[in-house]
Coordinates of C-alpha atoms and ligand atoms in Angstrom, one line a residue:
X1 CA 18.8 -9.8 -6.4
X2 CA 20.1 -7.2 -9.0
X3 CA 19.3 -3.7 -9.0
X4 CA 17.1 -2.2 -10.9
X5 CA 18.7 1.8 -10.6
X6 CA 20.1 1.7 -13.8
X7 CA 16.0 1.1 -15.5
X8 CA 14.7 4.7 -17.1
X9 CA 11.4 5.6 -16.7
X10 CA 11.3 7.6 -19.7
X11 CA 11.4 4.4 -22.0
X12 CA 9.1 2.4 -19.7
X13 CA 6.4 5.3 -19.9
X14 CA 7.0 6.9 -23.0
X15 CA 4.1 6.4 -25.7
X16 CA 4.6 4.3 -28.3
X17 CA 4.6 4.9 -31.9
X18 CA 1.6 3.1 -33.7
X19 CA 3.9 0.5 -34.9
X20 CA 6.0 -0.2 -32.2
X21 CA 4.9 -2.9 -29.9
X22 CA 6.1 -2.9 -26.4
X23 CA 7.3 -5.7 -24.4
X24 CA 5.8 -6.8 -21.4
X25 CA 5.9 -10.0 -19.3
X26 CA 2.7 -11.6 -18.0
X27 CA 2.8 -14.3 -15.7
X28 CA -0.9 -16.6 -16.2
X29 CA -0.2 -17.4 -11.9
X30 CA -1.9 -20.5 -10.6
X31 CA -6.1 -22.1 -10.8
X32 CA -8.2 -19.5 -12.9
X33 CA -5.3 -17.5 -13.4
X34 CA -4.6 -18.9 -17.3
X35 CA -8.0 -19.1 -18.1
X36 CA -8.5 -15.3 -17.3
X37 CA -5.2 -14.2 -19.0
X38 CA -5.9 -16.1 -22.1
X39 CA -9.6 -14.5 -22.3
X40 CA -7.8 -10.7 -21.3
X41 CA -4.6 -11.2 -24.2
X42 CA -7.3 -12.1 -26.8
X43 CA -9.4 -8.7 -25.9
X44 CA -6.0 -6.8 -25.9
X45 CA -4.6 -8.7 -29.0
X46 CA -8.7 -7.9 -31.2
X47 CA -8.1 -4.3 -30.0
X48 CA -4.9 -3.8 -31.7
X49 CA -2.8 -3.3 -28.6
X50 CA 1.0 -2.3 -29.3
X51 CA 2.1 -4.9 -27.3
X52 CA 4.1 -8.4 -27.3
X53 CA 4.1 -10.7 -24.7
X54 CA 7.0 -12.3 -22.4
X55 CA 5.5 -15.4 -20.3
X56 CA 6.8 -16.0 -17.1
X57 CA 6.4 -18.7 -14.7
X58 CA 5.7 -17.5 -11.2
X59 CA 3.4 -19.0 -7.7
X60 CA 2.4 -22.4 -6.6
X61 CA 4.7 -24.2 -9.4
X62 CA 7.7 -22.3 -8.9
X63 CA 7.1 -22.6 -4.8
X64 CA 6.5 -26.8 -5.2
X65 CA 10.4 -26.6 -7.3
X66 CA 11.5 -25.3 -3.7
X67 CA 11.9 -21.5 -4.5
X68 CA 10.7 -20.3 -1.1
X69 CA 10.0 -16.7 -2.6
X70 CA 8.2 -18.5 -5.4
X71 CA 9.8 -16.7 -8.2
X72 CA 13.2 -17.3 -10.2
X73 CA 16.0 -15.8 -11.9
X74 CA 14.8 -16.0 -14.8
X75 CA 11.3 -14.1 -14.3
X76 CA 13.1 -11.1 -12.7
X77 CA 15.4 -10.7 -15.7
X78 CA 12.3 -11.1 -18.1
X79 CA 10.6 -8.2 -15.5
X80 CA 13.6 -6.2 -15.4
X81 CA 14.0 -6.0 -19.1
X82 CA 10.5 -5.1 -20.3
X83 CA 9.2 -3.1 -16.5
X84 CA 5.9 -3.9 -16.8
X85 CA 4.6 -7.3 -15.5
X86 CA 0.7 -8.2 -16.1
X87 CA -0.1 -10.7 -13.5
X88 CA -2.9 -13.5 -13.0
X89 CA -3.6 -14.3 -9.3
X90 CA -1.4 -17.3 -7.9
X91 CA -1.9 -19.6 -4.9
X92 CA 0.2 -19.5 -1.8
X93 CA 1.1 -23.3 -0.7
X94 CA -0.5 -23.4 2.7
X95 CA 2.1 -23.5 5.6
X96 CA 5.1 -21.3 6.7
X97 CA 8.6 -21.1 5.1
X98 CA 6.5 -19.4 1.8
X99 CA 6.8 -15.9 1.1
X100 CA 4.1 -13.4 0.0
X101 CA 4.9 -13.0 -3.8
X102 CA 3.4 -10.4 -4.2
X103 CA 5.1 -8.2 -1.2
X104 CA 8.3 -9.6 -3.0
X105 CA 7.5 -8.4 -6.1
X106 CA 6.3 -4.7 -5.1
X107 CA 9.4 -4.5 -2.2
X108 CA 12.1 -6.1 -4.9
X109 CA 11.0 -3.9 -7.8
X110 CA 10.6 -0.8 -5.1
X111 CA 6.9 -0.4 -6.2
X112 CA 6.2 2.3 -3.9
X113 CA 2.0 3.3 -5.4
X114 CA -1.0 0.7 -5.0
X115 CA -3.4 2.2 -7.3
X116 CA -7.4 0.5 -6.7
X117 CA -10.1 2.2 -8.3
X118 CA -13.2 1.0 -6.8
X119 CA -16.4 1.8 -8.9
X120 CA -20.3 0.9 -8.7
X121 CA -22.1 -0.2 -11.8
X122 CA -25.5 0.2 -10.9
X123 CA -28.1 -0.6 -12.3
X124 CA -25.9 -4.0 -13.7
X125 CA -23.6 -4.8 -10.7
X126 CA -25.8 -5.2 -7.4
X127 CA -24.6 -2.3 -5.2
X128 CA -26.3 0.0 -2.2
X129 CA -23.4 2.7 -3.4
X130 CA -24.9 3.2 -7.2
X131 CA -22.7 7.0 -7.8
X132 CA -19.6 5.1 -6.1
X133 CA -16.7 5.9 -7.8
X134 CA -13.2 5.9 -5.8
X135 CA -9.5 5.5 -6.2
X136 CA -8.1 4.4 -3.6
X137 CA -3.9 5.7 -3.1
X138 CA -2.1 3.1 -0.9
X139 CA 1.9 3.3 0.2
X140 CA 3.1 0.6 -0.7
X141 CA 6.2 -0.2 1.1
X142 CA 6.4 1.4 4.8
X143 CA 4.7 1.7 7.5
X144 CA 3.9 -1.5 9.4
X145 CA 4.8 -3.6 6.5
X146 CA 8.8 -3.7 7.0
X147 CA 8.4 -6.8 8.3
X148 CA 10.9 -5.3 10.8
X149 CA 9.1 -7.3 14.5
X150 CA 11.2 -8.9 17.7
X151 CA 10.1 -10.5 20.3
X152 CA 12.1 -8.9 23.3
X153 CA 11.0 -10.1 26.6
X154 CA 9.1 -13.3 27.3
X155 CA 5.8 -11.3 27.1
X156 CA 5.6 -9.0 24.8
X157 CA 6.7 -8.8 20.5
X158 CA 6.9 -4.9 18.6
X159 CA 6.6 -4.6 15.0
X160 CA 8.3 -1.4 13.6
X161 CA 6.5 0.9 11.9
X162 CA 8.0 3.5 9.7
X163 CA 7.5 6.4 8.0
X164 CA 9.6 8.1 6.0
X165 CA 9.1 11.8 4.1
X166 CA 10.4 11.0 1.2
X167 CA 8.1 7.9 1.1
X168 CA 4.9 9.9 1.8
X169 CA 6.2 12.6 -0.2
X170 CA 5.9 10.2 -3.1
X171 CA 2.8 8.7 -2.6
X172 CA 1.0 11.7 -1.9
X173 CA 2.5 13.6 -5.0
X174 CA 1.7 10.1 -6.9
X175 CA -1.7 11.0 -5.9
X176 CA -2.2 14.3 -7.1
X177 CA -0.6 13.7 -9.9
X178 CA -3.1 11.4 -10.6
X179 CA -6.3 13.4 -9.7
X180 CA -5.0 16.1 -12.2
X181 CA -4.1 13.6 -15.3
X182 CA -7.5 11.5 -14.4
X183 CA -9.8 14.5 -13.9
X184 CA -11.0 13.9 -10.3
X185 CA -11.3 16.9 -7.8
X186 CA -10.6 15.8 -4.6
X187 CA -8.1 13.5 -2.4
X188 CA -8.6 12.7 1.0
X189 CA -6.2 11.6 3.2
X190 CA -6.6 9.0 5.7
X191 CA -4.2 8.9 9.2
X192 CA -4.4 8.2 12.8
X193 CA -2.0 10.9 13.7
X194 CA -4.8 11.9 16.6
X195 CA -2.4 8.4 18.3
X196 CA 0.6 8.1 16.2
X197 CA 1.4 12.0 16.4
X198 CA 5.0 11.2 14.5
X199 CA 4.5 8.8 12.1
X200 CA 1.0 9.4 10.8
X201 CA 1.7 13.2 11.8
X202 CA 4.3 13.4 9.1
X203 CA 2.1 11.4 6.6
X204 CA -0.6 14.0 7.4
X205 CA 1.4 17.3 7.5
X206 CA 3.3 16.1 4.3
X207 CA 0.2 15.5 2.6
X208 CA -0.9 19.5 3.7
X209 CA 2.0 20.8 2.6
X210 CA 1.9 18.9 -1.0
X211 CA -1.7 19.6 -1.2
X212 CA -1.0 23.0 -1.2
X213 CA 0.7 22.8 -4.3
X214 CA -2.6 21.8 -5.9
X215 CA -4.5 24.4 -5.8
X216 CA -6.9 22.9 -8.6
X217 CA -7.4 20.0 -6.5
X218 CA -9.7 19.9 -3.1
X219 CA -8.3 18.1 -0.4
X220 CA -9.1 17.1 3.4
X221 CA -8.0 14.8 5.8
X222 CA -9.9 11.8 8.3
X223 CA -9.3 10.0 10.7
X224 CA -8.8 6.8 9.6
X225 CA -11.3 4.8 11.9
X226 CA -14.5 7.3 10.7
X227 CA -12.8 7.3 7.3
X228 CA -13.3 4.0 7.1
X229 CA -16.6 4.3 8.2
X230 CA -18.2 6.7 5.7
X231 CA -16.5 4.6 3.1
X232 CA -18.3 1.9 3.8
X233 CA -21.6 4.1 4.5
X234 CA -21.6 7.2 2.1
X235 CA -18.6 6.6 -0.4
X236 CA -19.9 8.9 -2.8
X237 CA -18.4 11.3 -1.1
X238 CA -15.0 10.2 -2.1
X239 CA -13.2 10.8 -4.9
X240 CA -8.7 10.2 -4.5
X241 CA -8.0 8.7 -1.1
X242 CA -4.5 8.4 0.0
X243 CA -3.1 6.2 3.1
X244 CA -0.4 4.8 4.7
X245 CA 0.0 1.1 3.9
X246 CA -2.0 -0.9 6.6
X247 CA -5.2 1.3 6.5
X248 CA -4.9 1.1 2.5
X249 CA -4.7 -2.5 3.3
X250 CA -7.8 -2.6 4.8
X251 CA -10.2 0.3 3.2
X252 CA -9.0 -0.8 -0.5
X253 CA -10.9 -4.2 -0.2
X254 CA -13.9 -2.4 2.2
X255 CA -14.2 -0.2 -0.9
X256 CA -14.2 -3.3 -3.6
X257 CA -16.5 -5.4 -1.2
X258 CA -19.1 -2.1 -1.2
X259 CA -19.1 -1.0 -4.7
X260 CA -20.5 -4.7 -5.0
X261 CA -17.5 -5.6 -7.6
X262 CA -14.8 -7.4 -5.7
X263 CA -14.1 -9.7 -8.9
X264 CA -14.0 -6.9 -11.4
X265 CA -11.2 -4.8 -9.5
X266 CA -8.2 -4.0 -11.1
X267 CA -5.0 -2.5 -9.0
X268 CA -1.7 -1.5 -10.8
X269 CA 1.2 -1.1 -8.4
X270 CA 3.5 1.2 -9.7
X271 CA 7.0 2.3 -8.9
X272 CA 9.6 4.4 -10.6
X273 CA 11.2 1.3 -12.6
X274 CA 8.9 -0.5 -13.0
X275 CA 5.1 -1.4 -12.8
X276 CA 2.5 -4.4 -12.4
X277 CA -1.3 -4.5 -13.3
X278 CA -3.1 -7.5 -11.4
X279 CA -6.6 -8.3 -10.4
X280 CA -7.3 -7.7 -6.6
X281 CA -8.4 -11.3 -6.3
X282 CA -7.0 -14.7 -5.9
X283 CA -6.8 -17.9 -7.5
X284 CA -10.4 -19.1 -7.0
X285 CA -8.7 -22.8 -7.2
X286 CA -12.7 -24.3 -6.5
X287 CA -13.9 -23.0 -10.1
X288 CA -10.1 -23.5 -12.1
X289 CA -10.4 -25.1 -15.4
X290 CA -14.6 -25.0 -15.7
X291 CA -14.7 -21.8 -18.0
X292 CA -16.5 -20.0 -15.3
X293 CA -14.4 -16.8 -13.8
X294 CA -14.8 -13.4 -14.5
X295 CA -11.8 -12.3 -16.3
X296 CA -12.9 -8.8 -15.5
X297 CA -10.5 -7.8 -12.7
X298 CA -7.7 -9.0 -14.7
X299 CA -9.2 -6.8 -18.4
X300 CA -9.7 -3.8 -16.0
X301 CA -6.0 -4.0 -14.7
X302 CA -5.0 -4.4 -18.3
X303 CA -6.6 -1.4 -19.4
X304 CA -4.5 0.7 -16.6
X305 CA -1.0 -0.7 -18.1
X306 CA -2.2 0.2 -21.5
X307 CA -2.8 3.8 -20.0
X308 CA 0.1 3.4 -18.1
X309 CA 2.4 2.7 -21.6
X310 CA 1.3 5.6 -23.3
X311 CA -1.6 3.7 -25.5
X312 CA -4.8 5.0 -23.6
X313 CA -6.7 5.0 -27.2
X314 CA -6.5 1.0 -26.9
X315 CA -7.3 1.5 -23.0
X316 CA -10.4 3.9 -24.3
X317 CA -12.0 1.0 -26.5
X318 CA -11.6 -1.6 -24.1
X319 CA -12.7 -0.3 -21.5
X320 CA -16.1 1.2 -23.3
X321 CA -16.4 -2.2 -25.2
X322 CA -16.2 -4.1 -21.8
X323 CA -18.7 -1.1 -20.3
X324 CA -21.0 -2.2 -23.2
X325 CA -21.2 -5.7 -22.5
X326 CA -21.5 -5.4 -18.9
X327 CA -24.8 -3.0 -19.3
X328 CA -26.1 -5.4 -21.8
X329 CA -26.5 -8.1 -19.2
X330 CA -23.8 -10.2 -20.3
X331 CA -22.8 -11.4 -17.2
X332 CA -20.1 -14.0 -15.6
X333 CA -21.9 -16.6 -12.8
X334 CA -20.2 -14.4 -10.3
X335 CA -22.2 -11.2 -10.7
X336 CA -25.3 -13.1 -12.5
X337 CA -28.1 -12.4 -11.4
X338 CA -32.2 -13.5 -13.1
X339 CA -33.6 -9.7 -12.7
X340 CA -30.5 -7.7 -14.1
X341 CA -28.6 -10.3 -15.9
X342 CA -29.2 -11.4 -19.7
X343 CA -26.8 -13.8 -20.7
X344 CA -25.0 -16.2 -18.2
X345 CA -21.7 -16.4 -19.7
X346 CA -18.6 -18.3 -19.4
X347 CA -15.1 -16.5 -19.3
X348 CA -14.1 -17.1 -23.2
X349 CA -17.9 -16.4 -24.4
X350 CA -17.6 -13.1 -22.1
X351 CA -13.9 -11.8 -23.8
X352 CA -15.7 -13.0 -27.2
X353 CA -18.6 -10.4 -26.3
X354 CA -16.0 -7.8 -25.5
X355 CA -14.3 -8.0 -28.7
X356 CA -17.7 -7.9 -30.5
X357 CA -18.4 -4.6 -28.7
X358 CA -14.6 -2.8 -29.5
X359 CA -15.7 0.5 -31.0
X360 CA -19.1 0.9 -29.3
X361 CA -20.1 3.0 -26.4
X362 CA -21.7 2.3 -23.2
X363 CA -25.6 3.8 -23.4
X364 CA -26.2 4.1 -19.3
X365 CA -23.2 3.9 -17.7
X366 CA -21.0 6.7 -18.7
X367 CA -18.2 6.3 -21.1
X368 CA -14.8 6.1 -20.1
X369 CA -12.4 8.5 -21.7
X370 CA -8.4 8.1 -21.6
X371 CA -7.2 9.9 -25.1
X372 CA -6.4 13.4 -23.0
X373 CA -4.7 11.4 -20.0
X374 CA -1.2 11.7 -20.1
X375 CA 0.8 8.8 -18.4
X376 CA 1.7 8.8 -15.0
X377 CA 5.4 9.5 -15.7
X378 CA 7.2 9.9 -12.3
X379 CA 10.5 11.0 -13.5
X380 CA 8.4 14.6 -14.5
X381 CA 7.6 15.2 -10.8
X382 CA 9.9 16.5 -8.1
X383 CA 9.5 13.8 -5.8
X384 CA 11.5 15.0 -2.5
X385 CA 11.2 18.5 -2.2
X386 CA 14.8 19.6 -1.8
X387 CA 14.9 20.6 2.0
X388 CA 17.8 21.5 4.4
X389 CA 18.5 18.9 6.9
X390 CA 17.3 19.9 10.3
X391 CA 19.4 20.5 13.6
X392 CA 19.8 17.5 15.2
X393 CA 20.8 16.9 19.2
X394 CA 20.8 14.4 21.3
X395 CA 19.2 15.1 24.4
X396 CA 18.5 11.9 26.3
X397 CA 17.7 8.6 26.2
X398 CA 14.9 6.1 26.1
X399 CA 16.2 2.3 27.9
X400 CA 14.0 -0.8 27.3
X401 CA 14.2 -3.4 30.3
X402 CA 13.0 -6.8 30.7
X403 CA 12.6 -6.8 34.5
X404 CA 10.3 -9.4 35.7
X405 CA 9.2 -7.2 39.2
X406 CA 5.4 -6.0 39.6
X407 CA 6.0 -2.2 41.9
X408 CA 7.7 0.5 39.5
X409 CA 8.8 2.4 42.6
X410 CA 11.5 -0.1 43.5
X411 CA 12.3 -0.4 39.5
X412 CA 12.6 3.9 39.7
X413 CA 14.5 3.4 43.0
X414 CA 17.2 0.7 41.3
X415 CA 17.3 3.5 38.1
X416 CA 18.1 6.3 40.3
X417 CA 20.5 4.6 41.7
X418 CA 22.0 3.5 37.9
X419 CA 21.5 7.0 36.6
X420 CA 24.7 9.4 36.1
X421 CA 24.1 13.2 36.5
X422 CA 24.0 13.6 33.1
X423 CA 21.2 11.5 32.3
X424 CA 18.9 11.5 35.4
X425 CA 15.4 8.8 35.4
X426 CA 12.8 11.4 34.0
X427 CA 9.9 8.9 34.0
X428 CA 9.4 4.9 33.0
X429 CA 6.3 3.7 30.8
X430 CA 4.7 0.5 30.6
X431 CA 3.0 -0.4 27.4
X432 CA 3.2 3.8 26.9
X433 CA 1.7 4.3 30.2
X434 CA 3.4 6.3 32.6
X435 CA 4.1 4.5 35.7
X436 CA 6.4 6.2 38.1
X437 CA 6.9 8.9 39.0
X438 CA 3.5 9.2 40.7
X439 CA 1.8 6.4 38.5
X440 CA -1.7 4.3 39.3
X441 CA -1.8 1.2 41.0
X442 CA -4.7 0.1 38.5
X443 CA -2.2 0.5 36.0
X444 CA -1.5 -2.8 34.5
X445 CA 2.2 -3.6 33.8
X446 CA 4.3 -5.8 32.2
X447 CA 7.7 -7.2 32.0
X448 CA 8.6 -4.5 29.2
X449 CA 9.4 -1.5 30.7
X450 CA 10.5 2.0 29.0
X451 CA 13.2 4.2 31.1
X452 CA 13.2 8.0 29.6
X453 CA 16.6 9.5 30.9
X454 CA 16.9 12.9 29.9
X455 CA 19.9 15.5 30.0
X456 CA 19.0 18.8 32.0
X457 CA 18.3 21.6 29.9
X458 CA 21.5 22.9 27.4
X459 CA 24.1 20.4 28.5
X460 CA 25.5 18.8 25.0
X461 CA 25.3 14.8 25.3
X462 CA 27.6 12.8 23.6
X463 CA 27.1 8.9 22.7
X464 CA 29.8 8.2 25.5
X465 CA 26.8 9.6 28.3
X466 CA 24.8 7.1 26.5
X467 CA 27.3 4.2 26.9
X468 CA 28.2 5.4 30.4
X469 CA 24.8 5.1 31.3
X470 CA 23.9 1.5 29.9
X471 CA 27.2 0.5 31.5
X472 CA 25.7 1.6 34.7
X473 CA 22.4 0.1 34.1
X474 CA 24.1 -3.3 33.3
X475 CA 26.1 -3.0 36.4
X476 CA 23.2 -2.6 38.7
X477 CA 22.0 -5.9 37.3
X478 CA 19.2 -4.9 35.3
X479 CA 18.6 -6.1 31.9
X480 CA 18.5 -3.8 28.4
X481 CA 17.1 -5.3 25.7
X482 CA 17.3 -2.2 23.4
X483 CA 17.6 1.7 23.3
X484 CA 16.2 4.6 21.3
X485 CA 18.4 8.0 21.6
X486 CA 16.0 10.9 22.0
X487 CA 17.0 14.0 19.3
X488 CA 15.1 17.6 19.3
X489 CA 15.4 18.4 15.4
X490 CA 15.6 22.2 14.6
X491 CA 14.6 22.3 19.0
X492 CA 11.6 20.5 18.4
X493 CA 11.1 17.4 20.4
X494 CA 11.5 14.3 18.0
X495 CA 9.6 11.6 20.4
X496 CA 6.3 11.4 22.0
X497 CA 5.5 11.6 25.8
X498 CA 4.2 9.0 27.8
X499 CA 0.7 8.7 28.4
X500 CA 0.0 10.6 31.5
X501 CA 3.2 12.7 31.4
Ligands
NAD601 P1 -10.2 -15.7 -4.0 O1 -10.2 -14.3 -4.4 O2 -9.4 -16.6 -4.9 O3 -11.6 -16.3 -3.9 C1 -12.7 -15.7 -3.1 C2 -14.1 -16.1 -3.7 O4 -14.2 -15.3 -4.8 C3 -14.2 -17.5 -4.1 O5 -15.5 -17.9 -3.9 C4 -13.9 -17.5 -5.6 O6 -14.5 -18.5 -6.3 C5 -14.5 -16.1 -6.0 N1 -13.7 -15.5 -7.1 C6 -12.5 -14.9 -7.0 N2 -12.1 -14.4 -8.2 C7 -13.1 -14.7 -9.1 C8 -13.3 -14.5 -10.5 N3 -12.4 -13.9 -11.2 N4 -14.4 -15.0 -11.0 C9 -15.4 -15.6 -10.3 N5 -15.3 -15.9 -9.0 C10 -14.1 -15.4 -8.4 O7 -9.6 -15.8 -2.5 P2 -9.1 -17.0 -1.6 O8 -10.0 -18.1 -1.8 O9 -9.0 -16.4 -0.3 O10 -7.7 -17.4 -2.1 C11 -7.4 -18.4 -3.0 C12 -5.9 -18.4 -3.3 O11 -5.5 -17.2 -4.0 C13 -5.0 -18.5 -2.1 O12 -3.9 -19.4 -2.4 C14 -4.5 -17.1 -1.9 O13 -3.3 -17.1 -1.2 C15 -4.4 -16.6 -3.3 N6 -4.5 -15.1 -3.5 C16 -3.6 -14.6 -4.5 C17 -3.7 -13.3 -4.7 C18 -2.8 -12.7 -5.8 O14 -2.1 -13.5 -6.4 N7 -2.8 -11.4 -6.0 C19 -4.6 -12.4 -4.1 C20 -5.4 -13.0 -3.1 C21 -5.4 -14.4 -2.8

């Protein structure tokens, strides 16, 4: 796969001139994917949208040809070349040997912010949140979603998770940026660093220290298990959340599901290269071809890339027209309903109604206004905040064996006996759980078992202590199946402790 360093995000971003019309590739995906494109370009085309568009053929047709990534060569250089892909859902062929598209597309193209806005529109969309009205900030790239997993003994798997700080310092930069330029007063940020004190820790103490640079902006933090809870209770309280990738995962569809809108949310993933706009739903293959989806999801993601190029006048009349039709009961089968609902539409009489109402303004629900917004341009903010690298040292070691035994006293007794003087047995762990010295007999272990050996205070360890000890481990006839070196950076201890140490 080529790289796409050499891409500028000053010419993806930069607004257009009235008469210049940008480039962009849209893929119409798989079931009510072309329907709903067809109905969204018409909208964007009567609203006198700068834009020209680059079909691409990507999902279930592309997969059937025996492109296991369902995407080709030629639909990366279409994306490459114009940085901004509007995409209709596609199906996934059942089965393994397929890959997610879509975490191809946002890993390959290095599309680092999920972007979900997730808002009520009571009294026309049936909703117990009626003031709801969040964004939801996801990482896109890290965390548990490296894909990085290995089954190492015969009973237990790991999945790696990682956090990085330039990774959260993006993301949580992306979303202030993004309260400022949008108008909204508050982000909240979401962890579990109460557990995971290094990984969500950093997320959480990066997001402190960036939020500090915002003084215009509130900001708090939640744990992400009652986060996730007054979301779906009270989510008027929200306003910007920002997360780590899993929880995003999750809370960005609890927030869609409560604000009673799942089919009319719009998403835009955006990275410093490129971007792509896409409804959060899927390819509804049951109602394909009958002229009954909801292109809404799709419009609503449209009108973020139009922001998003630097056209937010377009965006502005859209959106409003769309607003209009919506509150006039004009309503898909999806979110009809007898008591609130007018007009049971089908998807091209609903884009028709849209483009009757370009130029008008919402009467109840409030207007949307994009002229003031300035687009998101990245290459404007310092991203990594330029920083010293800290003192590193290596002060001990962390063995994984696979040792089939049941009583962690003789396993401590065998490791003693392995250890060298400069990297004595401090403590072994069993699923985190410290087990010897001193551990519980209730304790329930398995055949994965963590070995902390750990230099004595001030004695410099080199990599040949580490080697000398595995060497010695081997010897005694005890299995490794993996290491992780233990470093203080700047003196400060850069692993956890076992539970119970
Ligand atoms: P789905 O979102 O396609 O459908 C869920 C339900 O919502 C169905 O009842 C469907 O009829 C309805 N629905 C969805 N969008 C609608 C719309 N615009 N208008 C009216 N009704 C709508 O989810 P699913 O059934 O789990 O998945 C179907 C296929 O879509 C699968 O192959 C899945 O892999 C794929 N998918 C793709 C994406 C994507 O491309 N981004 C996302 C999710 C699922």
């Amino acid at each position: 796969m080529p790289t796409l360093a050499d891409a500028s995000v000053a010419e993806l971003a930069a607004p257009s001139s009235p008469k210049t019309r940008i480039p962009v590739t849209v893929a119409y995906g798989d079931g009510i994917g072309p329907e709903i494109m067809q109905a969204t370009l018409r909208i964007l085309e009567s609203a006198g949208a700068h834009l020209t568009y680059e079909p691409i053929e990507l999902g279930q047709s592309v997969y059937l040809r025996g492109m296991s990534a369902g995407i080709e060569e030629a639909a990366w250089e279409s994306i490459r070349r114009n940085r901004v892909l509007l995409k209709a859902p596609i199906t996934t062929p059942q089965g393994s040997g397929y890959k997610s598209l879509n975490v191809t597309l946002r890993k390959s193209l290095g599309l680092y912010a999920n972007v979900r806005p997730a808002v009520a529109y009571a009294p026309f969309v049936r909703t117990r949140h009626p003031q709801m009205d969040v964004v939801i900030v996801r990482e896109n790239e890290e965390d548990l979603y490296g894909g990085i997993e290995h089954q190492q003994t015969d009973q237990v798997v790991q999945c790696l998770k990682l956090v990085t700080r330039p990774g959260s310092e993006r993301i949580i930069r992306h979303a202030f940026e993004y309260a400022r330029r949008n108008g909204r007063r508050k982000v909240t940020c979401m962890t579990k660093d109460n557990i995971m004190k290094k990984t969500d820790g950093l997320f959480h103490r990066v997001f402190q220290e960036i939020a500090a640079e915002y003084p215009d902006i509130a900001s708090d933090n939640l744990i992400i298990d009652i986060g996730a809870a007054r979301l779906a209770d009270t989510p008027e309280m929200f306003d910007v959340i920002v997360t780590l990738n899993l929880y995003g995962d999750i809370i960005s569809d609890i927030a869609a599901q409560v604000a009673g809108s799942v089919g009319l949310a719009p998403s835009a993933n955006i990275g410093r290269h490129a971007a792509m706009f896409e409804a959060i739903h899927g390819s509804a293959p049951q109602i394909a071809g009958q002229n009954i989806a909801n292109p809404s999801g799709l419009l609503l993601s449209a009108v973020m890339m139009l922001v998003h190029l630097g056209q937010p006048e377009v965006a502005e009349t859209v959106h409003n027209a769309w607003l209009r039709t919506i509150e006039e009961g004009i309503h898909t089968a999806d979110i009809y309903s007898p008591e609130i609902s007018r007009v049971r539409a089908g998807t091209r009489e609903f884009a028709q109604a849209v483009i009757e109402r370009l130029g008008q303004q919402p009467r109840t629900l409030r207007a949307v206004e994009y002229s003031s917004a300035l687009p998101q341009q990245d290459e404007e903010v310092e991203y990594e905040t330029p920083r010293a690298p800290a003192l590193k040292q290596l002060v001990g070691v962390d063995v994984f064996l696979d040792w089939r035994g049941t009583d962690p006293d003789v396993l401590g007794e065998k490791l003693r006996a392995a250890a060298t003087s400069r990297l004595p047995l401090s403590m072994i762990t069993n699923r985190g759980v410290k087990v010897w010295p001193n551990g519980l007999p209730e304790t329930f272990c398995t055949d994965h078992w963590r070995c902390r050996f750990q230099a004595p205070a001030d004695l410099k360890l080199t990599t040949e202590d580490v080697l000398a000890l595995l060497s010695s481990v081997h010897g005694h006839g005890l299995e490794c199946i993996k290491t992780e070196n233990l470093y203080t950076f700047n003196g400060e201890p850069g692993f956890s402790l076992g539970q119970g140490q």
